[in-house]
Short mmCIF file of C-alpha atoms in Angstrom, two decimals:
data_model
loop_
_atom_site.label_atom_id
_atom_site.label_comp_id
_atom_site.label_asym_id
_atom_site.label_seq_id
_atom_site.Cartn_x
_atom_site.Cartn_y
_atom_site.Cartn_z
CA ARG H 15 0.00 0.00 0.00
CA LYS H 16 1.30 3.46 -0.90
CA GLU H 17 1.96 5.83 1.97
CA VAL H 18 -0.23 8.54 0.45
CA GLU H 19 -3.04 7.66 -1.95
CA GLN H 20 -5.09 10.00 -4.10
CA ASP H 21 -7.70 9.57 -6.78
CA PRO H 22 -5.69 10.44 -9.91
CA GLY H 23 -8.71 11.81 -11.75
CA PRO H 24 -8.79 13.51 -14.13
CA PHE H 25 -11.58 15.76 -12.93
CA ASN H 26 -13.13 17.84 -15.70
CA VAL H 27 -15.57 20.42 -14.36
CA PRO H 28 -17.26 23.56 -15.68
CA GLU H 29 -16.42 27.00 -14.33
CA GLY H 30 -18.28 27.71 -11.14
CA ALA H 31 -18.52 24.08 -10.10
CA THR H 32 -17.58 22.76 -6.68
CA VAL H 33 -15.05 19.94 -6.69
CA ALA H 34 -13.60 17.82 -3.90
CA PHE H 35 -10.39 15.80 -3.73
CA ASN H 36 -9.64 13.09 -1.23
CA CYS H 37 -6.45 11.64 0.10
CA THR H 38 -5.66 8.83 2.53
CA TYR H 39 -2.40 8.15 4.33
CA SER H 40 -1.05 5.04 5.96
CA ASN H 41 1.26 6.34 8.71
CA SER H 42 -0.84 7.13 11.76
CA ALA H 43 2.13 8.97 13.32
CA SER H 44 2.09 11.60 10.58
CA GLN H 45 2.29 15.07 12.04
CA SER H 46 1.62 17.67 9.37
CA PHE H 47 -0.48 17.80 6.25
CA PHE H 48 -0.52 20.02 3.21
CA TRP H 49 -2.04 20.49 -0.22
CA TYR H 50 0.31 21.54 -2.99
CA ARG H 51 -0.54 22.66 -6.49
CA GLN H 52 1.56 21.83 -9.54
CA ASP H 53 1.10 23.44 -12.93
CA CYS H 54 2.30 21.69 -16.07
CA ARG H 55 6.11 21.68 -16.30
CA LYS H 56 6.46 23.66 -13.08
CA GLU H 57 7.50 22.88 -9.54
CA PRO H 58 4.93 22.10 -6.84
CA LYS H 59 3.88 25.10 -4.77
CA LEU H 60 2.17 25.20 -1.41
CA LEU H 61 -1.57 25.77 -1.66
CA MET H 62 -2.45 25.43 2.01
CA SER H 63 -1.65 23.62 5.21
CA VAL H 64 -4.29 21.33 6.68
CA TYR H 65 -5.21 21.66 10.35
CA SER H 66 -7.15 19.28 12.54
CA SER H 67 -9.95 21.76 13.00
CA GLY H 68 -10.27 22.30 9.27
CA ASN H 69 -9.30 25.53 7.58
CA GLU H 70 -10.45 27.76 4.80
CA ASP H 71 -8.63 30.10 2.45
CA GLY H 72 -11.01 31.92 0.16
CA ARG H 73 -12.62 29.37 -2.13
CA PHE H 74 -10.50 26.54 -0.74
CA THR H 75 -11.36 24.42 2.30
CA ALA H 76 -9.14 21.70 3.70
CA GLN H 77 -10.12 19.12 6.27
CA LEU H 78 -8.29 16.44 8.21
CA ASN H 79 -9.72 13.34 9.87
CA ARG H 80 -6.95 11.74 11.91
CA ALA H 81 -9.10 8.81 13.02
CA SER H 82 -9.76 7.81 9.41
CA GLN H 83 -6.37 9.04 8.17
CA TYR H 84 -8.09 11.09 5.53
CA ILE H 85 -7.53 14.56 4.08
CA SER H 86 -9.78 16.49 1.75
CA LEU H 87 -9.68 19.65 -0.35
CA LEU H 88 -12.82 21.43 -1.50
CA ILE H 89 -12.73 24.07 -4.22
CA ARG H 90 -15.84 26.23 -4.57
CA ASP H 91 -16.75 28.38 -7.57
CA SER H 92 -13.91 26.90 -9.59
CA LYS H 93 -12.02 29.15 -12.03
CA LEU H 94 -10.18 28.35 -15.23
CA SER H 95 -6.99 29.23 -13.38
CA ASP H 96 -7.61 26.40 -10.90
CA SER H 97 -6.68 23.90 -13.61
CA ALA H 98 -3.63 22.08 -12.26
CA THR H 99 -2.58 18.93 -10.44
CA TYR H 100 -3.29 18.92 -6.71
CA LEU H 101 -0.89 16.98 -4.53
CA CYS H 102 -1.64 15.72 -1.05
CA VAL H 103 1.40 15.82 1.25
CA VAL H 104 1.95 14.08 4.56
CA LYS H 105 4.83 14.77 6.91
CA LYS H 106 6.28 12.83 9.79
CA ASN H 107 10.02 13.29 9.53
CA ASP H 108 10.13 13.55 5.76
CA MET H 109 7.48 14.79 3.31
CA ARG H 110 5.61 12.21 1.25
CA PHE H 111 3.56 13.19 -1.77
CA GLY H 112 0.54 11.56 -3.29
CA ALA H 113 0.50 10.95 -7.02
CA GLY H 114 -1.71 13.99 -7.54
CA THR H 115 -5.20 14.63 -8.85
CA ARG H 116 -5.48 16.36 -12.19
CA LEU H 117 -8.17 19.08 -12.41
CA THR H 118 -9.31 20.77 -15.61
CA VAL H 119 -11.83 23.60 -15.32
CA LYS H 120 -13.58 24.30 -18.61
CA PRO H 121 -15.44 27.42 -19.76
CA ASP M 13 14.50 36.52 -1.12
CA ALA M 14 15.95 34.02 -3.56
CA GLY M 15 14.17 30.72 -3.67
CA VAL M 16 15.69 27.28 -4.03
CA ILE M 17 18.10 27.37 -6.95
CA GLN M 18 18.79 24.32 -9.06
CA SER M 19 21.16 23.81 -11.94
CA PRO M 20 21.18 22.90 -14.70
CA ARG M 21 17.55 23.41 -15.80
CA HIS M 22 17.98 20.83 -18.53
CA GLU M 23 20.52 18.06 -18.98
CA VAL M 24 20.81 15.73 -21.94
CA THR M 25 23.44 13.05 -21.72
CA GLU M 26 24.30 9.66 -23.06
CA MET M 27 23.93 6.41 -21.21
CA GLY M 28 26.95 5.66 -19.08
CA GLN M 29 27.90 9.27 -18.47
CA GLU M 30 28.13 10.85 -15.04
CA VAL M 31 25.46 13.42 -14.21
CA THR M 32 25.68 15.95 -11.37
CA LEU M 33 22.69 18.00 -10.30
CA ARG M 34 23.14 21.00 -8.01
CA CYS M 35 20.98 22.72 -5.47
CA LYS M 36 21.23 25.83 -3.31
CA PRO M 37 18.57 25.85 -0.59
CA ILE M 38 16.92 28.93 0.84
CA SER M 39 19.19 30.63 3.35
CA GLY M 40 18.26 29.67 6.90
CA HIS M 41 16.56 26.44 5.92
CA ASN M 42 18.08 23.43 7.62
CA SER M 43 16.28 20.60 5.81
CA LEU M 44 16.93 19.70 2.19
CA PHE M 45 15.12 17.12 0.09
CA TRP M 46 15.80 15.56 -3.30
CA TYR M 47 12.77 14.27 -5.24
CA ARG M 48 12.37 12.60 -8.63
CA GLN M 49 9.19 12.97 -10.66
CA THR M 50 8.00 10.79 -13.53
CA MET M 51 4.59 10.27 -15.08
CA MET M 52 4.52 6.67 -13.95
CA ARG M 53 5.69 7.05 -10.35
CA GLY M 54 4.86 10.63 -9.43
CA LEU M 55 7.04 12.47 -6.91
CA GLU M 56 9.40 10.10 -5.14
CA LEU M 57 11.56 11.15 -2.21
CA LEU M 58 15.14 10.09 -2.86
CA ILE M 59 16.98 11.45 0.18
CA TYR M 60 16.76 14.20 2.74
CA PHE M 61 19.24 16.04 4.94
CA ASN M 62 18.84 17.79 8.28
CA ASN M 63 21.64 20.22 9.17
CA ASN M 64 23.72 18.83 6.30
CA VAL M 65 23.47 15.25 7.58
CA PRO M 66 21.74 12.60 5.46
CA ILE M 67 18.82 11.28 7.49
CA ASP M 68 17.05 8.87 5.17
CA ASP M 69 18.40 7.68 1.82
CA SER M 70 16.10 4.68 1.51
CA GLY M 71 14.54 6.22 -1.57
CA MET M 72 17.78 6.27 -3.52
CA PRO M 73 17.12 3.71 -6.22
CA GLU M 74 20.56 2.18 -6.59
CA ASP M 75 24.21 2.55 -5.75
CA ARG M 76 24.54 4.56 -8.94
CA PHE M 77 22.88 7.43 -7.08
CA SER M 78 24.70 9.44 -4.42
CA ALA M 79 23.99 12.75 -2.72
CA LYS M 80 26.12 15.09 -0.66
CA MET M 81 25.62 18.25 1.32
CA PRO M 82 29.06 19.63 2.17
CA ASN M 83 27.62 22.79 3.73
CA ALA M 84 24.32 24.48 4.53
CA SER M 85 24.12 26.26 1.18
CA PHE M 86 24.90 23.52 -1.33
CA SER M 87 23.92 19.98 -2.23
CA THR M 88 24.59 17.68 -5.15
CA LEU M 89 22.89 14.60 -6.54
CA LYS M 90 25.13 12.45 -8.68
CA ILE M 91 24.23 9.59 -10.99
CA GLN M 92 27.13 7.45 -12.18
CA PRO M 93 26.73 5.77 -14.60
CA SER M 94 23.46 7.17 -15.90
CA GLU M 95 20.84 5.00 -17.62
CA PRO M 96 17.83 5.88 -19.82
CA ARG M 97 15.43 4.92 -17.00
CA ASP M 98 16.91 7.73 -14.91
CA SER M 99 15.24 10.24 -17.23
CA ALA M 100 12.93 12.35 -15.07
CA VAL M 101 12.56 15.76 -13.48
CA TYR M 102 14.68 16.04 -10.34
CA PHE M 103 13.50 18.54 -7.75
CA CYS M 104 15.36 19.91 -4.79
CA ALA M 105 13.34 21.41 -1.94
CA SER M 106 14.14 23.00 1.40
CA SER M 107 12.36 23.87 4.61
CA ARG M 108 13.11 25.26 8.05
CA GLY M 109 12.44 21.83 9.47
CA GLY M 110 10.17 21.13 12.36
CA GLU M 111 6.53 20.24 12.50
CA GLY M 112 4.30 22.19 10.17
CA GLU M 113 7.11 23.73 8.21
CA LYS M 114 6.40 24.07 4.52
CA LEU M 115 8.52 22.80 1.67
CA PHE M 116 9.79 25.17 -1.01
CA PHE M 117 10.83 23.69 -4.35
CA GLY M 118 13.38 24.66 -6.94
CA SER M 119 12.42 24.77 -10.60
CA GLY M 120 13.78 21.29 -11.16
CA THR M 121 16.28 19.71 -13.53
CA GLN M 122 14.85 17.94 -16.56
CA LEU M 123 17.22 15.02 -17.17
CA SER M 124 17.19 13.04 -20.39
CA VAL M 125 19.52 10.06 -20.69
CA LEU M 126 19.75 8.81 -24.26
#
């Protein structure tokens, strides 16, 4: 079993749609959690950290369920510019990435 | 502030040649990570350093791969001899270390081994 598993997608949604990504992790001792965004042929960049209480940043909401070892990212009112690959990241001592979920937002 | 700096941006070499990838982390960051990304396997952690000391190199695929961090501002990843299956994008990333600290990536080195 992979340490961090994501639905690879692709997700193809119209502008304005709400889309949710899920991620599960296997190491129950993991300490920190993040969502990164990667555009084509670019490096991954931090989108947001994920806190136990859940957190929101504009149109983006991240949630963590430690009991189920599950992380989610919700994007509301999706924009064309949201098209990218979204990577779930889990940290204990090192940082482990999921394979990413590809999102395409269409006009 | 300068971000993580990697060189070269692109490297094309022939099978059997030695390849050296370079990374300068963000000043003040004490953790450095080397990742490899391919379509098939995604982002794989190869090795990471804390305070210039290699902590976990279990992701290094073979003895052909080696990494060093002689000081806080420089690291290298060497492949000798290179093989076509080593073709990938190699990313270096750094962080301050500690729980909750974010990872900042360089622009990557696109390696093609012919």
